[in-house]
Amino acid sequence: MSCLYIVPTPIGNLKDITIRSIELLNQVDLILAEDTRTTSHLLKQYNISTPLRSYHQYNEHKITKSIVKEMLEANKSFALVSDAGTPAISDPGFLLIREGLKQGLEIITLPGPTAFVPALLQSGFPCDTFIFEGFLPHKKGRQKKIIEFSQEKRTIVLYESPHRIEKLLKELEQHLEKDRKISISRELTKKFEETTTGTIHELQLKYNSKKPKGEFVVVIEGKK
Ligand code: SAM
């Protein structure tokens, strides 16, 4: 039976992969990878020699339908991985899953690494209910989102690139209360992993004196 496995991969520390993920990546006929070079590096660590094919944001619209059809007709199993973390979480994957379901493909998603969960927990903000917004739009709709955050009672989780962290803090300063707490987790699972929690002003002081570098998850406390 043809099956698509959605396989999370490490977000930094290569040891953060499950035994089941390694077994499946070994067993499937094909691995669709966001960047075949990045995935080759991971596969080499675990002596996996399954063939790879590129599947990324620039070709997903074009090839999704035909890949699903091809794998179903050949009765083959395949896996989807992204460069880091869980596919489809701010990464390609949604189109493939939707098309697979449409064409009657069996889909099994493995649990595993994703950046927003450790960042949410490390913040110490309520995590019984929260919203995940991924990357904010760069221009259109960005301010509207931030104004919505000013009224949001649940904890808010965002992904942000290092060169926009200072801009984001400035925007949050304009629209959120002065005592609203923010938690920034950087380089999770890596050598220079750190989480800093404080008011917007405290975080601005930190990042004005030290240029933000690496990968960041921003967690915003909900409105009290
Ligand atoms: N699919 C991934 C996941 O499950 O988390 C997210 C991919 S998205 C393209 C990349 C963003 O995830 C980064 O810009 C950063 O916001 C966040 N991220 C990924 N790895 C991270 C890490 N080790 N530490 C902090 N943030 C990370």
PDB file of C-alpha atoms and ligand atoms in Angstrom:
ATOM      1  CA  MET A   1       0.000   0.000   0.000  1.00  0.00           C
ATOM      2  CA  SER A   2       1.240   3.437  -0.917  1.00  0.00           C
ATOM      3  CA  CYS A   3       1.647   5.721   2.070  1.00  0.00           C
ATOM      4  CA  LEU A   4       3.019   9.194   2.732  1.00  0.00           C
ATOM      5  CA  TYR A   5       4.869   9.653   6.019  1.00  0.00           C
ATOM      6  CA  ILE A   6       5.357  13.176   7.366  1.00  0.00           C
ATOM      7  CA  VAL A   7       8.649  12.979   9.250  1.00  0.00           C
ATOM      8  CA  PRO A   8       9.919  15.727  11.584  1.00  0.00           C
ATOM      9  CA  THR A   9      13.690  16.262  11.666  1.00  0.00           C
ATOM     10  CA  PRO A  10      15.971  17.969  14.219  1.00  0.00           C
ATOM     11  CA  ILE A  11      15.858  21.779  14.646  1.00  0.00           C
ATOM     12  CA  GLY A  12      19.546  21.900  15.531  1.00  0.00           C
ATOM     13  CA  ASN A  13      20.756  18.978  17.589  1.00  0.00           C
ATOM     14  CA  LEU A  14      20.996  16.010  15.221  1.00  0.00           C
ATOM     15  CA  LYS A  15      20.263  13.603  18.087  1.00  0.00           C
ATOM     16  CA  ASP A  16      16.679  14.903  18.219  1.00  0.00           C
ATOM     17  CA  ILE A  17      15.248  12.351  15.829  1.00  0.00           C
ATOM     18  CA  THR A  18      13.111   9.409  16.877  1.00  0.00           C
ATOM     19  CA  ILE A  19      14.059   5.769  16.314  1.00  0.00           C
ATOM     20  CA  ARG A  20      10.837   5.365  14.360  1.00  0.00           C
ATOM     21  CA  SER A  21      11.701   8.293  12.065  1.00  0.00           C
ATOM     22  CA  ILE A  22      15.106   6.768  11.305  1.00  0.00           C
ATOM     23  CA  GLU A  23      13.525   3.379  10.567  1.00  0.00           C
ATOM     24  CA  LEU A  24      10.917   4.904   8.268  1.00  0.00           C
ATOM     25  CA  LEU A  25      13.387   7.078   6.374  1.00  0.00           C
ATOM     26  CA  ASN A  26      15.316   3.845   5.744  1.00  0.00           C
ATOM     27  CA  GLN A  27      12.275   1.874   4.613  1.00  0.00           C
ATOM     28  CA  VAL A  28      10.446   4.266   2.274  1.00  0.00           C
ATOM     29  CA  ASP A  29      11.059   4.228  -1.507  1.00  0.00           C
ATOM     30  CA  LEU A  30      11.618   7.972  -1.757  1.00  0.00           C
ATOM     31  CA  ILE A  31      12.190  10.997   0.477  1.00  0.00           C
ATOM     32  CA  LEU A  32      10.889  14.392  -0.609  1.00  0.00           C
ATOM     33  CA  ALA A  33      13.209  16.991   0.891  1.00  0.00           C
ATOM     34  CA  GLU A  34      13.054  20.768   1.063  1.00  0.00           C
ATOM     35  CA  ASP A  35      16.813  20.965   0.477  1.00  0.00           C
ATOM     36  CA  THR A  36      18.423  17.710  -0.601  1.00  0.00           C
ATOM     37  CA  ARG A  37      21.871  18.844   0.630  1.00  0.00           C
ATOM     38  CA  THR A  38      20.605  19.529   4.158  1.00  0.00           C
ATOM     39  CA  THR A  39      18.741  16.206   4.263  1.00  0.00           C
ATOM     40  CA  SER A  40      21.727  14.298   2.799  1.00  0.00           C
ATOM     41  CA  HIS A  41      23.783  15.508   5.742  1.00  0.00           C
ATOM     42  CA  LEU A  42      21.191  14.143   8.189  1.00  0.00           C
ATOM     43  CA  LEU A  43      20.810  10.844   6.306  1.00  0.00           C
ATOM     44  CA  LYS A  44      24.579  10.365   6.270  1.00  0.00           C
ATOM     45  CA  GLN A  45      24.654  10.592  10.071  1.00  0.00           C
ATOM     46  CA  TYR A  46      22.281   7.625  10.239  1.00  0.00           C
ATOM     47  CA  ASN A  47      23.625   5.643   7.239  1.00  0.00           C
ATOM     48  CA  ILE A  48      20.398   6.053   5.280  1.00  0.00           C
ATOM     49  CA  SER A  49      20.693   5.793   1.495  1.00  0.00           C
ATOM     50  CA  THR A  50      17.058   6.244   0.407  1.00  0.00           C
ATOM     51  CA  PRO A  51      16.766   8.292  -2.825  1.00  0.00           C
ATOM     52  CA  LEU A  52      15.930  11.987  -2.423  1.00  0.00           C
ATOM     53  CA  ARG A  53      13.871  14.335  -4.543  1.00  0.00           C
ATOM     54  CA  SER A  54      13.482  18.110  -4.134  1.00  0.00           C
ATOM     55  CA  TYR A  55      10.167  19.385  -2.847  1.00  0.00           C
ATOM     56  CA  HIS A  56      10.147  23.038  -1.852  1.00  0.00           C
ATOM     57  CA  GLN A  57       8.082  26.229  -1.970  1.00  0.00           C
ATOM     58  CA  TYR A  58       9.236  26.973  -5.529  1.00  0.00           C
ATOM     59  CA  ASN A  59       8.106  23.675  -7.088  1.00  0.00           C
ATOM     60  CA  GLU A  60       5.345  22.401  -4.765  1.00  0.00           C
ATOM     61  CA  HIS A  61       2.524  24.028  -6.766  1.00  0.00           C
ATOM     62  CA  LYS A  62       3.815  22.460  -9.965  1.00  0.00           C
ATOM     63  CA  ILE A  63       4.622  18.889  -8.881  1.00  0.00           C
ATOM     64  CA  THR A  64       2.324  18.000  -5.970  1.00  0.00           C
ATOM     65  CA  LYS A  65      -0.488  16.430  -8.016  1.00  0.00           C
ATOM     66  CA  SER A  66       1.837  14.350 -10.195  1.00  0.00           C
ATOM     67  CA  ILE A  67       3.940  13.049  -7.288  1.00  0.00           C
ATOM     68  CA  VAL A  68       0.878  11.784  -5.435  1.00  0.00           C
ATOM     69  CA  LYS A  69      -0.428  10.146  -8.632  1.00  0.00           C
ATOM     70  CA  GLU A  70       2.967   8.612  -9.432  1.00  0.00           C
ATOM     71  CA  MET A  71       3.419   7.116  -5.952  1.00  0.00           C
ATOM     72  CA  LEU A  72      -0.145   5.787  -5.815  1.00  0.00           C
ATOM     73  CA  GLU A  73       0.150   4.141  -9.255  1.00  0.00           C
ATOM     74  CA  ALA A  74       3.522   2.582  -8.410  1.00  0.00           C
ATOM     75  CA  ASN A  75       2.243   1.456  -4.993  1.00  0.00           C
ATOM     76  CA  LYS A  76       5.219   3.148  -3.343  1.00  0.00           C
ATOM     77  CA  SER A  77       5.697   4.711   0.063  1.00  0.00           C
ATOM     78  CA  PHE A  78       7.394   8.024   0.512  1.00  0.00           C
ATOM     79  CA  ALA A  79       8.335  10.481   3.232  1.00  0.00           C
ATOM     80  CA  LEU A  80       8.276  14.258   3.403  1.00  0.00           C
ATOM     81  CA  VAL A  81      10.911  16.095   5.415  1.00  0.00           C
ATOM     82  CA  SER A  82      11.777  19.778   5.641  1.00  0.00           C
ATOM     83  CA  ASP A  83      15.120  21.384   6.470  1.00  0.00           C
ATOM     84  CA  ALA A  84      14.280  21.433  10.159  1.00  0.00           C
ATOM     85  CA  GLY A  85      11.369  20.572  12.396  1.00  0.00           C
ATOM     86  CA  THR A  86       7.938  19.429  11.345  1.00  0.00           C
ATOM     87  CA  PRO A  87       7.000  19.718   7.657  1.00  0.00           C
ATOM     88  CA  ALA A  88       4.012  21.991   6.949  1.00  0.00           C
ATOM     89  CA  ILE A  89       4.696  24.081  10.066  1.00  0.00           C
ATOM     90  CA  SER A  90       5.867  27.295   8.316  1.00  0.00           C
ATOM     91  CA  ASP A  91       7.328  24.939   5.697  1.00  0.00           C
ATOM     92  CA  PRO A  92       6.093  23.107   2.583  1.00  0.00           C
ATOM     93  CA  GLY A  93       3.748  20.203   3.263  1.00  0.00           C
ATOM     94  CA  PHE A  94       0.175  21.431   3.464  1.00  0.00           C
ATOM     95  CA  LEU A  95      -0.434  21.192  -0.307  1.00  0.00           C
ATOM     96  CA  LEU A  96       0.934  17.646  -0.428  1.00  0.00           C
ATOM     97  CA  ILE A  97      -1.164  16.476   2.513  1.00  0.00           C
ATOM     98  CA  ARG A  98      -4.327  18.046   1.086  1.00  0.00           C
ATOM     99  CA  GLU A  99      -3.707  16.559  -2.366  1.00  0.00           C
ATOM    100  CA  GLY A 100      -2.814  13.164  -0.892  1.00  0.00           C
ATOM    101  CA  LEU A 101      -6.071  13.034   1.044  1.00  0.00           C
ATOM    102  CA  LYS A 102      -7.955  14.101  -2.081  1.00  0.00           C
ATOM    103  CA  GLN A 103      -6.442  11.279  -4.138  1.00  0.00           C
ATOM    104  CA  GLY A 104      -7.044   8.693  -1.382  1.00  0.00           C
ATOM    105  CA  LEU A 105      -3.435   8.322  -0.234  1.00  0.00           C
ATOM    106  CA  GLU A 106      -2.832   7.033   3.284  1.00  0.00           C
ATOM    107  CA  ILE A 107      -0.973   9.663   5.321  1.00  0.00           C
ATOM    108  CA  ILE A 108       0.799   9.054   8.610  1.00  0.00           C
ATOM    109  CA  THR A 109       2.344  11.937  10.535  1.00  0.00           C
ATOM    110  CA  LEU A 110       5.076  11.116  13.009  1.00  0.00           C
ATOM    111  CA  PRO A 111       5.465  13.250  16.138  1.00  0.00           C
ATOM    112  CA  GLY A 112       8.791  15.001  16.588  1.00  0.00           C
ATOM    113  CA  PRO A 113      10.744  18.247  16.755  1.00  0.00           C
ATOM    114  CA  THR A 114       9.231  21.640  16.064  1.00  0.00           C
ATOM    115  CA  ALA A 115      10.607  24.966  17.292  1.00  0.00           C
ATOM    116  CA  PHE A 116       7.478  26.554  18.714  1.00  0.00           C
ATOM    117  CA  VAL A 117       6.724  23.950  21.406  1.00  0.00           C
ATOM    118  CA  PRO A 118       9.985  24.239  23.407  1.00  0.00           C
ATOM    119  CA  ALA A 119       9.872  28.058  23.057  1.00  0.00           C
ATOM    120  CA  LEU A 120       6.291  28.184  24.351  1.00  0.00           C
ATOM    121  CA  LEU A 121       7.140  26.008  27.355  1.00  0.00           C
ATOM    122  CA  GLN A 122      10.386  27.862  28.155  1.00  0.00           C
ATOM    123  CA  SER A 123       8.501  31.199  28.229  1.00  0.00           C
ATOM    124  CA  GLY A 124       6.636  30.143  31.352  1.00  0.00           C
ATOM    125  CA  PHE A 125       3.485  31.793  29.914  1.00  0.00           C
ATOM    126  CA  PRO A 126       0.208  29.822  29.992  1.00  0.00           C
ATOM    127  CA  CYS A 127       0.329  27.009  27.433  1.00  0.00           C
ATOM    128  CA  ASP A 128      -3.060  25.408  28.062  1.00  0.00           C
ATOM    129  CA  THR A 129      -4.362  27.577  25.246  1.00  0.00           C
ATOM    130  CA  PHE A 130      -2.254  29.600  22.799  1.00  0.00           C
ATOM    131  CA  ILE A 131      -2.162  30.829  19.203  1.00  0.00           C
ATOM    132  CA  PHE A 132       0.572  30.088  16.702  1.00  0.00           C
ATOM    133  CA  GLU A 133       0.940  32.740  13.994  1.00  0.00           C
ATOM    134  CA  GLY A 134       4.103  31.490  12.261  1.00  0.00           C
ATOM    135  CA  PHE A 135       5.848  34.285  10.309  1.00  0.00           C
ATOM    136  CA  LEU A 136       3.977  37.596  10.276  1.00  0.00           C
ATOM    137  CA  PRO A 137       3.441  39.175   6.855  1.00  0.00           C
ATOM    138  CA  HIS A 138       6.324  41.534   6.091  1.00  0.00           C
ATOM    139  CA  LYS A 139       4.183  44.428   4.914  1.00  0.00           C
ATOM    140  CA  LYS A 140       0.464  44.159   4.150  1.00  0.00           C
ATOM    141  CA  GLY A 141      -1.550  42.990   7.151  1.00  0.00           C
ATOM    142  CA  ARG A 142       1.377  43.128   9.582  1.00  0.00           C
ATOM    143  CA  GLN A 143       0.186  46.095  11.615  1.00  0.00           C
ATOM    144  CA  LYS A 144      -3.364  44.706  11.760  1.00  0.00           C
ATOM    145  CA  LYS A 145      -2.009  41.476  13.294  1.00  0.00           C
ATOM    146  CA  ILE A 146      -0.017  43.366  15.910  1.00  0.00           C
ATOM    147  CA  ILE A 147      -3.070  45.431  16.852  1.00  0.00           C
ATOM    148  CA  GLU A 148      -5.003  42.160  17.233  1.00  0.00           C
ATOM    149  CA  PHE A 149      -2.243  40.885  19.582  1.00  0.00           C
ATOM    150  CA  SER A 150      -2.831  43.891  21.829  1.00  0.00           C
ATOM    151  CA  GLN A 151      -6.296  42.458  22.648  1.00  0.00           C
ATOM    152  CA  GLU A 152      -5.399  38.738  22.553  1.00  0.00           C
ATOM    153  CA  LYS A 153      -5.762  36.993  25.919  1.00  0.00           C
ATOM    154  CA  ARG A 154      -4.019  33.784  24.859  1.00  0.00           C
ATOM    155  CA  THR A 155      -0.251  33.358  24.616  1.00  0.00           C
ATOM    156  CA  ILE A 156       0.945  34.187  21.075  1.00  0.00           C
ATOM    157  CA  VAL A 157       3.792  32.350  19.343  1.00  0.00           C
ATOM    158  CA  LEU A 158       5.635  33.746  16.302  1.00  0.00           C
ATOM    159  CA  TYR A 159       8.577  32.846  14.109  1.00  0.00           C
ATOM    160  CA  GLU A 160      10.824  35.768  13.188  1.00  0.00           C
ATOM    161  CA  SER A 161      14.040  36.187  11.251  1.00  0.00           C
ATOM    162  CA  PRO A 162      17.017  37.772  13.079  1.00  0.00           C
ATOM    163  CA  HIS A 163      17.069  40.922  10.953  1.00  0.00           C
ATOM    164  CA  ARG A 164      13.446  41.722  11.833  1.00  0.00           C
ATOM    165  CA  ILE A 165      13.609  41.178  15.619  1.00  0.00           C
ATOM    166  CA  GLU A 166      14.382  44.823  16.401  1.00  0.00           C
ATOM    167  CA  LYS A 167      11.623  46.011  14.040  1.00  0.00           C
ATOM    168  CA  LEU A 168       9.146  43.612  15.672  1.00  0.00           C
ATOM    169  CA  LEU A 169      10.028  44.834  19.174  1.00  0.00           C
ATOM    170  CA  LYS A 170       9.511  48.423  18.036  1.00  0.00           C
ATOM    171  CA  GLU A 171       6.095  47.538  16.593  1.00  0.00           C
ATOM    172  CA  LEU A 172       5.115  45.678  19.773  1.00  0.00           C
ATOM    173  CA  GLU A 173       6.213  48.683  21.837  1.00  0.00           C
ATOM    174  CA  GLN A 174       3.861  50.897  19.824  1.00  0.00           C
ATOM    175  CA  HIS A 175       0.757  48.748  20.280  1.00  0.00           C
ATOM    176  CA  LEU A 176       1.093  46.657  23.461  1.00  0.00           C
ATOM    177  CA  GLU A 177       0.991  47.646  27.148  1.00  0.00           C
ATOM    178  CA  LYS A 178       4.354  48.557  28.667  1.00  0.00           C
ATOM    179  CA  ASP A 179       4.308  45.676  31.161  1.00  0.00           C
ATOM    180  CA  ARG A 180       3.398  42.959  28.622  1.00  0.00           C
ATOM    181  CA  LYS A 181       6.082  40.243  28.843  1.00  0.00           C
ATOM    182  CA  ILE A 182       7.852  38.797  25.819  1.00  0.00           C
ATOM    183  CA  SER A 183      10.023  35.700  25.691  1.00  0.00           C
ATOM    184  CA  ILE A 184      12.560  35.178  22.920  1.00  0.00           C
ATOM    185  CA  SER A 185      14.073  31.734  22.420  1.00  0.00           C
ATOM    186  CA  ARG A 186      17.113  31.641  20.206  1.00  0.00           C
ATOM    187  CA  GLU A 187      19.049  28.744  18.675  1.00  0.00           C
ATOM    188  CA  LEU A 188      16.958  26.079  20.425  1.00  0.00           C
ATOM    189  CA  THR A 189      18.771  22.746  20.909  1.00  0.00           C
ATOM    190  CA  LYS A 190      22.025  24.303  19.621  1.00  0.00           C
ATOM    191  CA  LYS A 191      25.252  25.321  21.340  1.00  0.00           C
ATOM    192  CA  PHE A 192      24.233  28.948  21.922  1.00  0.00           C
ATOM    193  CA  GLU A 193      20.631  28.232  22.905  1.00  0.00           C
ATOM    194  CA  GLU A 194      19.134  30.941  25.126  1.00  0.00           C
ATOM    195  CA  THR A 195      15.737  32.149  26.236  1.00  0.00           C
ATOM    196  CA  THR A 196      15.317  35.732  27.441  1.00  0.00           C
ATOM    197  CA  THR A 197      12.074  36.869  29.019  1.00  0.00           C
ATOM    198  CA  GLY A 198      11.217  40.415  30.000  1.00  0.00           C
ATOM    199  CA  THR A 199       9.261  43.526  29.087  1.00  0.00           C
ATOM    200  CA  ILE A 200       9.501  44.836  25.522  1.00  0.00           C
ATOM    201  CA  HIS A 201      11.815  47.589  26.765  1.00  0.00           C
ATOM    202  CA  GLU A 202      14.140  45.088  28.505  1.00  0.00           C
ATOM    203  CA  LEU A 203      14.411  43.013  25.332  1.00  0.00           C
ATOM    204  CA  GLN A 204      15.046  46.140  23.260  1.00  0.00           C
ATOM    205  CA  LEU A 205      17.958  47.015  25.537  1.00  0.00           C
ATOM    206  CA  LYS A 206      19.396  43.527  25.065  1.00  0.00           C
ATOM    207  CA  TYR A 207      19.073  43.420  21.275  1.00  0.00           C
ATOM    208  CA  ASN A 208      20.136  47.049  20.724  1.00  0.00           C
ATOM    209  CA  SER A 209      23.463  46.267  22.361  1.00  0.00           C
ATOM    210  CA  LYS A 210      23.850  42.818  20.793  1.00  0.00           C
ATOM    211  CA  LYS A 211      22.843  42.263  17.146  1.00  0.00           C
ATOM    212  CA  PRO A 212      20.365  39.351  16.921  1.00  0.00           C
ATOM    213  CA  LYS A 213      21.907  36.284  15.291  1.00  0.00           C
ATOM    214  CA  GLY A 214      20.532  32.791  14.688  1.00  0.00           C
ATOM    215  CA  GLU A 215      16.981  31.474  14.652  1.00  0.00           C
ATOM    216  CA  PHE A 216      14.280  32.964  16.843  1.00  0.00           C
ATOM    217  CA  VAL A 217      10.880  32.126  18.270  1.00  0.00           C
ATOM    218  CA  VAL A 218       9.024  35.034  19.877  1.00  0.00           C
ATOM    219  CA  VAL A 219       6.400  34.296  22.525  1.00  0.00           C
ATOM    220  CA  ILE A 220       4.093  37.089  23.691  1.00  0.00           C
ATOM    221  CA  GLU A 221       2.187  36.926  26.951  1.00  0.00           C
ATOM    222  CA  GLY A 222      -1.570  37.292  26.520  1.00  0.00           C
ATOM    223  CA  LYS A 223      -3.434  40.422  27.654  1.00  0.00           C
ATOM    224  CA  LYS A 224      -4.203  40.287  31.386  1.00  0.00           C
TER     225      LYS A 224
HETATM  226  N1  SAM B   1       9.150  23.507  10.353  1.00  0.00           N
HETATM  227  C1  SAM B   1       9.851  24.231  11.375  1.00  0.00           C
HETATM  228  C2  SAM B   1       9.261  23.870  12.739  1.00  0.00           C
HETATM  229  O1  SAM B   1       8.597  22.833  12.846  1.00  0.00           O
HETATM  230  O2  SAM B   1       9.496  24.590  13.706  1.00  0.00           O
HETATM  231  C3  SAM B   1       9.851  25.720  11.127  1.00  0.00           C
HETATM  232  C4  SAM B   1      10.513  26.111   9.842  1.00  0.00           C
HETATM  233  S1  SAM B   1      10.533  27.837   9.566  1.00  0.00           S
HETATM  234  C5  SAM B   1      11.032  27.912   7.891  1.00  0.00           C
HETATM  235  C6  SAM B   1      12.044  28.332  10.316  1.00  0.00           C
HETATM  236  C7  SAM B   1      11.787  29.166  11.576  1.00  0.00           C
HETATM  237  O3  SAM B   1      11.539  28.295  12.678  1.00  0.00           O
HETATM  238  C8  SAM B   1      12.980  29.999  11.981  1.00  0.00           C
HETATM  239  O4  SAM B   1      13.026  31.256  11.302  1.00  0.00           O
HETATM  240  C9  SAM B   1      12.727  30.195  13.458  1.00  0.00           C
HETATM  241  O5  SAM B   1      11.747  31.194  13.676  1.00  0.00           O
HETATM  242  C10 SAM B   1      12.131  28.821  13.834  1.00  0.00           C
HETATM  243  N2  SAM B   1      13.217  27.908  14.242  1.00  0.00           N
HETATM  244  C11 SAM B   1      13.634  26.803  13.594  1.00  0.00           C
HETATM  245  N3  SAM B   1      14.640  26.212  14.275  1.00  0.00           N
HETATM  246  C12 SAM B   1      14.861  26.963  15.371  1.00  0.00           C
HETATM  247  C13 SAM B   1      15.764  26.887  16.474  1.00  0.00           C
HETATM  248  N4  SAM B   1      16.661  25.909  16.562  1.00  0.00           N
HETATM  249  N5  SAM B   1      15.692  27.835  17.442  1.00  0.00           N
HETATM  250  C14 SAM B   1      14.791  28.834  17.361  1.00  0.00           C
HETATM  251  N6  SAM B   1      13.916  28.968  16.342  1.00  0.00           N
HETATM  252  C15 SAM B   1      13.940  28.050  15.363  1.00  0.00           C
END
